[in-house]
Coordinates of C-alpha atoms in Angstrom, one line a residue:
M203 CA 39.9 39.6 -40.0
S204 CA 36.2 37.3 -40.7
D205 CA 33.4 37.9 -38.0
G206 CA 31.3 34.7 -40.6
R207 CA 27.3 34.4 -39.7
R208 CA 25.5 31.0 -38.2
T209 CA 23.7 28.6 -39.6
A210 CA 22.1 26.0 -38.2
G211 CA 23.4 22.2 -37.3
S212 CA 23.0 19.6 -38.6
G213 CA 25.1 16.0 -39.0
T214 CA 28.5 14.3 -37.4
A215 CA 30.9 12.2 -35.6
A216 CA 31.0 8.9 -34.7
R217 CA 28.5 6.6 -33.5
T218 CA 27.4 4.0 -35.9
A219 CA 27.0 3.8 -39.3
V220 CA 23.4 2.2 -40.6
D221 CA 24.6 1.3 -44.5
G222 CA 21.0 1.0 -46.2
G223 CA 20.7 3.7 -49.2
A224 CA 18.1 4.5 -51.0
E225 CA 18.6 3.6 -55.5
G226 CA 21.1 6.7 -56.9
D227 CA 21.5 8.6 -53.2
P228 CA 24.6 8.6 -52.8
P229 CA 26.7 6.9 -49.9
G230 CA 24.6 5.4 -46.3
Y231 CA 21.6 8.2 -47.1
G232 CA 18.6 5.7 -46.2
A233 CA 16.2 4.3 -48.2
A234 CA 13.7 6.7 -46.6
A235 CA 15.2 9.6 -47.4
A236 CA 12.8 12.3 -48.2
S237 CA 11.7 15.7 -46.5
A238 CA 13.6 17.8 -42.9
S239 CA 15.3 20.3 -42.4
P240 CA 17.9 21.7 -45.0
P241 CA 21.4 21.0 -43.8
A242 CA 22.9 24.6 -43.9
G243 CA 20.2 26.9 -44.3
V244 CA 20.5 26.4 -47.3
P245 CA 17.3 26.7 -49.2
G246 CA 16.2 23.9 -51.2
A247 CA 17.4 20.9 -49.2
R248 CA 15.8 18.5 -47.5
A249 CA 16.6 15.3 -45.5
Q250 CA 14.5 12.9 -43.3
I251 CA 16.1 11.9 -40.0
S252 CA 15.8 8.2 -40.4
E253 CA 17.7 4.8 -38.8
G254 CA 18.9 4.6 -42.5
L255 CA 21.6 7.3 -41.4
R256 CA 24.4 7.8 -39.9
R257 CA 24.5 9.5 -36.2
H258 CA 26.8 11.7 -35.0
G259 CA 28.8 12.9 -31.5
V260 CA 30.5 15.2 -29.6
D261 CA 32.0 13.4 -26.9
R262 CA 32.1 15.4 -23.7
A263 CA 36.3 15.8 -23.9
T264 CA 36.4 17.0 -27.4
F265 CA 34.2 19.8 -27.3
T266 CA 35.7 21.4 -24.2
A267 CA 39.0 21.2 -26.3
L268 CA 37.5 22.8 -29.0
A269 CA 36.1 25.7 -26.3
R270 CA 39.6 25.7 -25.2
A271 CA 41.3 25.9 -29.0
R272 CA 43.0 22.3 -28.1
G273 CA 41.0 20.4 -30.6
G274 CA 44.3 19.0 -32.1
A275 CA 43.8 16.7 -35.1
P276 CA 41.1 14.2 -33.7
A277 CA 38.7 16.9 -33.7
V278 CA 39.4 17.4 -37.3
R279 CA 39.0 14.5 -37.6
L280 CA 35.6 14.2 -36.0
L281 CA 34.8 17.9 -37.8
R282 CA 35.9 16.5 -41.8
A283 CA 33.7 13.9 -41.0
G284 CA 30.8 16.2 -40.4
Q285 CA 31.8 17.9 -44.3
L286 CA 31.9 15.4 -46.3
S287 CA 28.3 13.8 -45.2
K288 CA 26.9 17.7 -44.8
R289 CA 27.9 17.8 -48.4
A290 CA 27.1 14.7 -49.5
L291 CA 23.0 15.3 -48.6
L292 CA 22.9 19.0 -50.2
L293 CA 24.9 16.7 -53.8
V294 CA 21.1 14.2 -52.6
A295 CA 19.2 17.2 -52.2
L296 CA 20.8 18.7 -55.7
R297 CA 20.0 15.7 -57.4
R298 CA 16.3 16.0 -56.2
A299 CA 15.8 19.8 -57.0
V300 CA 17.3 19.1 -60.8
P301 CA 15.2 20.2 -63.5
A302 CA 13.5 17.5 -65.2
P303 CA 15.3 19.0 -68.5
E304 CA 18.6 18.7 -67.3
R305 CA 18.1 15.7 -64.9
E306 CA 20.7 13.4 -67.4
A307 CA 23.0 15.1 -67.6
F308 CA 23.5 15.8 -64.5
E309 CA 22.6 11.8 -64.0
G310 CA 25.1 11.2 -65.9
A311 CA 28.4 13.6 -63.8
Y312 CA 26.2 11.4 -60.6
T313 CA 26.2 7.7 -61.4
E314 CA 30.0 8.8 -62.0
V315 CA 30.5 10.5 -58.3
C316 CA 28.7 7.2 -57.2
A317 CA 31.1 4.7 -58.9
L318 CA 33.6 7.2 -58.2
Q319 CA 32.8 5.8 -54.1
R320 CA 32.9 2.0 -54.4
A321 CA 36.0 2.4 -56.3
D322 CA 38.4 5.0 -54.8
R323 CA 36.8 6.5 -51.2
S324 CA 40.4 8.7 -51.1
A325 CA 39.8 10.1 -54.4
W326 CA 35.8 11.2 -53.2
E327 CA 36.6 12.5 -50.4
R328 CA 39.1 14.4 -52.2
L329 CA 36.0 15.6 -55.0
L330 CA 33.7 16.9 -51.9
L331 CA 36.4 17.8 -49.7
R332 CA 37.5 20.2 -51.6
P333 CA 37.2 24.3 -50.1
E334 CA 34.6 25.7 -52.5
F335 CA 31.9 21.9 -53.4
D336 CA 30.2 23.3 -50.6
A337 CA 29.7 26.6 -51.8
W338 CA 29.3 25.5 -55.9
A339 CA 26.4 22.9 -54.6
A340 CA 24.5 24.9 -51.5
G341 CA 24.9 28.8 -54.7
C342 CA 22.8 25.7 -57.0
L343 CA 19.9 25.2 -54.3
Q344 CA 20.0 28.7 -53.8
L345 CA 19.2 29.2 -57.6
L346 CA 17.3 26.3 -58.4
A347 CA 14.7 27.4 -54.9
A348 CA 13.8 30.8 -56.6
G349 CA 13.3 29.7 -60.4
R350 CA 16.3 30.2 -61.6
E351 CA 19.5 28.6 -63.9
A352 CA 22.5 27.2 -61.5
P353 CA 25.7 26.4 -63.4
L354 CA 25.0 22.6 -62.4
G355 CA 27.7 21.3 -65.6
G356 CA 29.8 22.2 -62.4
L357 CA 30.0 18.4 -60.4
G358 CA 31.5 17.7 -64.2
H359 CA 33.7 20.4 -63.7
F360 CA 35.0 18.8 -60.9
L361 CA 35.3 15.5 -61.7
H362 CA 36.9 16.1 -65.3
G363 CA 37.5 19.2 -65.3
P364 CA 40.9 20.8 -64.4
R365 CA 41.7 22.4 -60.4
P366 CA 41.6 26.2 -60.4
A367 CA 45.4 26.9 -60.5
A368 CA 47.1 26.5 -57.1
T369 CA 51.3 26.1 -56.3
P370 CA 51.4 23.4 -53.7
V371 CA 54.2 25.1 -51.0
P372 CA 55.7 22.2 -49.0
L373 CA 56.8 22.9 -45.2
E374 CA 59.3 20.9 -42.9
C375 CA 59.9 21.8 -39.1
D376 CA 61.3 19.2 -37.1
G377 CA 59.5 16.2 -38.9
L378 CA 56.0 18.4 -39.4
R379 CA 54.7 18.5 -42.9
W380 CA 52.1 20.7 -44.2
T381 CA 51.0 21.7 -48.1
P382 CA 49.6 24.1 -48.7
L383 CA 47.7 25.1 -52.0
V384 CA 48.1 28.6 -52.7
T385 CA 45.6 29.7 -54.8
D386 CA 46.3 31.8 -57.0
R387 CA 43.2 31.8 -59.9
G388 CA 40.1 30.1 -61.2
P389 CA 36.8 30.8 -58.9
Y390 CA 35.3 30.6 -55.7
R391 CA 38.0 32.7 -54.4
D392 CA 35.6 35.7 -53.6
L393 CA 34.0 34.2 -50.5
Y394 CA 36.8 36.0 -48.0
G395 CA 34.6 39.5 -48.1
H396 CA 37.8 41.3 -49.3
P397 CA 39.6 41.3 -53.1
P398 CA 40.7 38.4 -54.2
A399 CA 45.3 38.6 -55.3
G400 CA 46.6 37.1 -58.4
P401 CA 47.3 35.8 -60.7
L402 CA 50.5 35.9 -58.8
D403 CA 53.7 36.1 -60.5
P404 CA 56.8 34.3 -59.3
A405 CA 58.2 37.0 -57.4
E406 CA 55.3 37.0 -55.5
L407 CA 54.4 33.3 -54.8
D408 CA 58.6 33.3 -53.6
R409 CA 57.8 36.0 -51.3
W410 CA 54.8 33.6 -50.3
R411 CA 56.6 30.8 -50.0
L412 CA 59.5 32.7 -47.6
L413 CA 55.6 33.8 -45.8
L414 CA 54.8 30.3 -45.8
A415 CA 57.9 28.5 -44.5
G416 CA 58.4 31.3 -41.3
A417 CA 55.1 31.1 -40.2
W418 CA 55.3 27.4 -40.2
E419 CA 58.2 27.3 -37.8
V420 CA 56.8 29.4 -35.0
L421 CA 53.5 28.2 -34.9
V422 CA 56.0 24.2 -34.7
R423 CA 57.5 26.0 -32.2
R424 CA 56.0 27.6 -30.0
H425 CA 52.7 26.9 -31.2
P426 CA 52.4 22.8 -31.4
W427 CA 48.6 22.3 -31.3
H428 CA 48.0 25.3 -32.9
A429 CA 50.8 23.6 -35.4
E430 CA 48.8 20.2 -35.7
A431 CA 45.3 21.5 -36.0
V432 CA 45.6 23.9 -38.8
G433 CA 47.9 21.4 -40.6
A434 CA 45.9 19.1 -39.7
C435 CA 42.7 21.4 -41.9
V436 CA 43.6 23.6 -43.9
S437 CA 44.3 23.0 -47.3
T438 CA 43.9 25.7 -49.2
L439 CA 45.1 29.6 -48.4
V440 CA 43.8 32.4 -51.2
P441 CA 46.3 35.1 -51.5
L442 CA 44.1 38.3 -50.9
R443 CA 45.2 42.4 -51.2
P444 CA 45.3 44.3 -48.9
A445 CA 43.1 46.9 -47.1
P446 CA 42.7 49.9 -49.1
D447 CA 45.1 51.7 -46.7
G448 CA 47.7 48.5 -46.8
S449 CA 46.7 47.4 -43.8
A450 CA 46.7 43.7 -44.1
V451 CA 44.5 41.3 -43.8
S452 CA 42.3 38.2 -43.4
A453 CA 39.0 36.0 -43.6
A454 CA 37.0 32.7 -43.9
A455 CA 33.9 31.6 -45.1
R456 CA 31.0 29.1 -44.1
R457 CA 31.1 27.1 -46.6
A458 CA 34.5 27.0 -47.6
Y459 CA 35.6 24.3 -45.6
G460 CA 39.6 23.7 -46.3
A461 CA 40.8 26.7 -46.7
V462 CA 41.7 30.4 -45.1
A463 CA 42.5 33.4 -47.0
A464 CA 44.5 36.5 -45.9
S465 CA 47.2 39.4 -47.3
R466 CA 50.2 38.6 -47.3
P467 CA 51.6 40.7 -43.7
A468 CA 54.9 42.1 -42.7
E469 CA 56.5 38.9 -40.8
P470 CA 55.4 35.7 -40.9
V471 CA 54.7 35.5 -36.9
L472 CA 51.8 37.9 -38.1
L473 CA 50.9 34.9 -41.1
A474 CA 51.1 32.7 -37.6
L475 CA 48.8 34.0 -35.9
A476 CA 46.2 34.6 -39.1
L477 CA 46.5 31.7 -39.8
V478 CA 45.9 30.1 -36.2
H479 CA 42.8 32.9 -36.4
E480 CA 41.1 32.0 -39.7
F481 CA 41.0 28.0 -38.6
L482 CA 39.3 29.3 -35.2
H483 CA 36.7 30.4 -37.9
V484 CA 36.7 27.0 -40.3
Q485 CA 36.6 25.2 -36.7
L486 CA 33.6 26.8 -35.7
G487 CA 32.1 26.7 -38.3
A488 CA 32.0 23.1 -38.5
L489 CA 31.3 22.6 -35.3
L490 CA 27.7 24.2 -35.5
D491 CA 27.6 22.2 -38.3
L492 CA 27.5 19.5 -35.9
V493 CA 26.5 21.6 -31.9
P494 CA 23.7 24.3 -32.2
L495 CA 25.8 26.5 -29.8
H496 CA 23.1 29.9 -30.6
R497 CA 19.5 30.1 -32.3
P498 CA 18.6 31.8 -35.0
N499 CA 19.8 35.3 -35.3
G500 CA 17.2 37.7 -34.5
E501 CA 17.0 41.8 -34.6
A502 CA 18.6 41.9 -31.4
K503 CA 22.1 42.9 -31.6
Y504 CA 25.8 43.2 -29.8
H505 CA 28.8 45.2 -28.8
A506 CA 31.6 43.8 -30.0
P507 CA 34.8 45.3 -28.9
W508 CA 37.1 45.0 -31.6
R509 CA 34.2 46.4 -33.9
P510 CA 32.7 49.4 -34.0
D511 CA 29.2 48.4 -35.2
L512 CA 27.0 46.1 -33.5
R513 CA 26.7 42.0 -34.7
P514 CA 24.0 39.1 -34.2
A515 CA 24.7 36.9 -31.9
G516 CA 26.4 34.6 -34.5
A517 CA 28.8 36.9 -35.2
L518 CA 29.8 37.8 -31.9
L519 CA 30.6 33.9 -31.1
Q520 CA 32.3 33.7 -34.3
G521 CA 34.6 36.7 -33.0
A522 CA 34.8 36.3 -30.1
Y523 CA 35.6 32.2 -30.5
A524 CA 38.3 33.5 -33.5
H525 CA 40.1 35.9 -30.8
L526 CA 40.9 33.4 -28.3
G527 CA 42.8 31.6 -30.6
V528 CA 44.8 35.5 -30.9
T529 CA 44.7 35.8 -27.1
D530 CA 45.8 32.6 -27.1
F531 CA 48.6 32.7 -29.8
W532 CA 50.3 36.2 -28.1
R533 CA 49.8 33.8 -24.1
G534 CA 52.1 31.4 -26.2
E535 CA 55.0 33.8 -27.8
L536 CA 55.4 35.7 -24.1
A537 CA 55.9 31.4 -22.9
A538 CA 58.0 31.2 -25.4
G539 CA 60.5 33.9 -25.2
A540 CA 59.3 35.1 -28.8
P541 CA 60.8 38.6 -29.7
G542 CA 58.9 41.5 -29.0
R543 CA 58.0 41.1 -26.0
A544 CA 56.1 44.7 -25.1
R545 CA 54.2 43.8 -28.2
A546 CA 53.0 39.6 -27.1
E547 CA 52.4 41.3 -23.7
R548 CA 50.2 44.3 -25.1
E549 CA 48.2 42.0 -28.0
H550 CA 47.9 39.9 -25.1
R551 CA 46.7 42.3 -22.5
R552 CA 43.9 43.8 -25.4
W553 CA 42.7 40.2 -26.8
R554 CA 42.2 38.6 -23.1
G555 CA 40.0 41.7 -22.4
H556 CA 37.8 41.8 -25.2
T557 CA 37.2 37.8 -25.3
G558 CA 36.2 37.7 -23.0
A559 CA 34.1 41.2 -22.5
A560 CA 32.3 38.9 -25.7
A561 CA 32.0 35.3 -23.3
T562 CA 30.1 37.4 -20.9
T563 CA 28.2 39.2 -23.6
L564 CA 26.6 36.7 -25.3
L565 CA 26.3 34.6 -21.8
A566 CA 23.7 37.4 -20.3
S567 CA 22.2 37.3 -24.0
G568 CA 19.7 34.8 -23.5
E569 CA 20.3 33.1 -27.4
L570 CA 23.0 30.8 -26.6
T571 CA 21.6 27.2 -26.2
R572 CA 22.8 25.0 -23.0
A573 CA 25.7 23.8 -25.6
G574 CA 26.4 27.1 -26.0
E575 CA 25.8 28.3 -22.6
E576 CA 28.7 25.2 -21.9
F577 CA 30.5 26.4 -24.8
V578 CA 31.1 30.1 -24.3
R579 CA 31.8 29.6 -20.3
E580 CA 34.9 27.0 -20.9
F581 CA 36.7 29.9 -23.3
G582 CA 36.0 32.9 -21.7
R583 CA 37.9 30.6 -18.6
A584 CA 40.5 29.8 -21.4
A585 CA 40.9 32.9 -22.3
E586 CA 41.0 34.6 -18.7
Y587 CA 43.4 31.6 -17.7
G588 CA 44.7 29.5 -20.0
P589 CA 44.1 26.0 -22.5
D590 CA 45.2 24.3 -19.6
C591 CA 42.8 25.5 -16.9
S592 CA 41.1 22.9 -14.2
G593 CA 38.4 24.9 -13.0
G594 CA 35.0 25.8 -13.0
G595 CA 33.9 22.5 -13.4
A596 CA 34.9 21.3 -17.3
A597 CA 33.8 17.7 -18.1
T598 CA 35.2 13.9 -18.2
G599 CA 36.2 12.7 -21.1
A600 CA 33.3 9.9 -19.7
E601 CA 30.4 11.4 -20.5
R602 CA 28.6 12.8 -23.9
V603 CA 27.5 15.9 -24.8
D604 CA 23.3 15.9 -24.4
F605 CA 23.6 16.7 -28.5
T606 CA 24.5 14.2 -31.9
A607 CA 23.1 15.5 -35.3
E608 CA 22.6 13.1 -38.5
G609 CA 24.6 12.5 -41.9
A610 CA 25.0 10.1 -44.6
A611 CA 27.3 6.9 -43.7
A612 CA 29.9 6.4 -45.4
G613 CA 28.3 3.5 -47.0
P614 CA 28.6 2.1 -51.3
C615 CA 26.0 4.4 -53.6
S616 CA 23.8 2.6 -56.1
S617 CA 24.0 4.4 -59.4
T618 CA 21.0 2.6 -60.6

């Protein structure tokens, strides 16, 4: 299971949009765009905060729901909008960083992206929100900042090349549908800290179909709040090889929003658990792009009850939040009277204790922002008492978190 990594915050949710746009800049980027903070810590990426950018805010009710792992589809829509803004800004930054000898070829592909946005907004969003797009764009910026050659032709490939081979798996349970793509070949499957599996033979794909169908039934019937969020966010499943000892592994990558990775577990309930756990990693990463919850990682390292090594504050926050999902999953199994009660009781007790201990460590670290302290207090309460806890000063929906971010608005762009 992945612990994730820290990043800086950058921009999303929905307040107002000012559709400015310097010539050649994508959607609503604003005429004065030049330099300020790099999105998500990427060298070479710059974007000036100006009135030409869309301001994003997270309302307090949504923030509290996210902290309790109960954001659902509305929170997914908010975070997805933030990812779209971030990727649009990465593309702006990349365009400005392209060396002169390669500028003409890149400009042609960039112009096509702008035209696509005007002609077919949905297709433009699908392009930018492909899980691997972030990793490609950020990787190019890092290489160019280091004076190295970057795979800039990737933008044309995103536009016209075949998508990595993937098998759609249509799932339906009690009227709730989800169609993840099982992506077992192609680039950017090495982002997850474990060797990818594949290509899968037909028999192995059938095993995945059966497991996914069973896991979806577990989520829909026993964890409907998680089913709603997973179905709204997760578009891609990357199969992994098991650990060397044969145990199952799962992971999420900070620069692969919408994707989770896992080896094939022994039973559907464990795949359902892995989907919840890794989805929460994905969700927290997207929230961190909007609202800074901790300061940049320093030299200090902290005990994570589920690992033998010490972790920086950002990684501990990622791990603790994802394990809130594990705690909540086993609590839900107990409440539903699912088979395996003894295991559910044992796992719930274990992960409730681990998550609460990590929350206590984080609150004592001095490394959280004010919003981060509120977030951790909320998920600590949710781990101990359940996500529907109402004590401890839970905020009302009329209030707003005192943090906003700015990102590319969704207006038309000019390619001239």
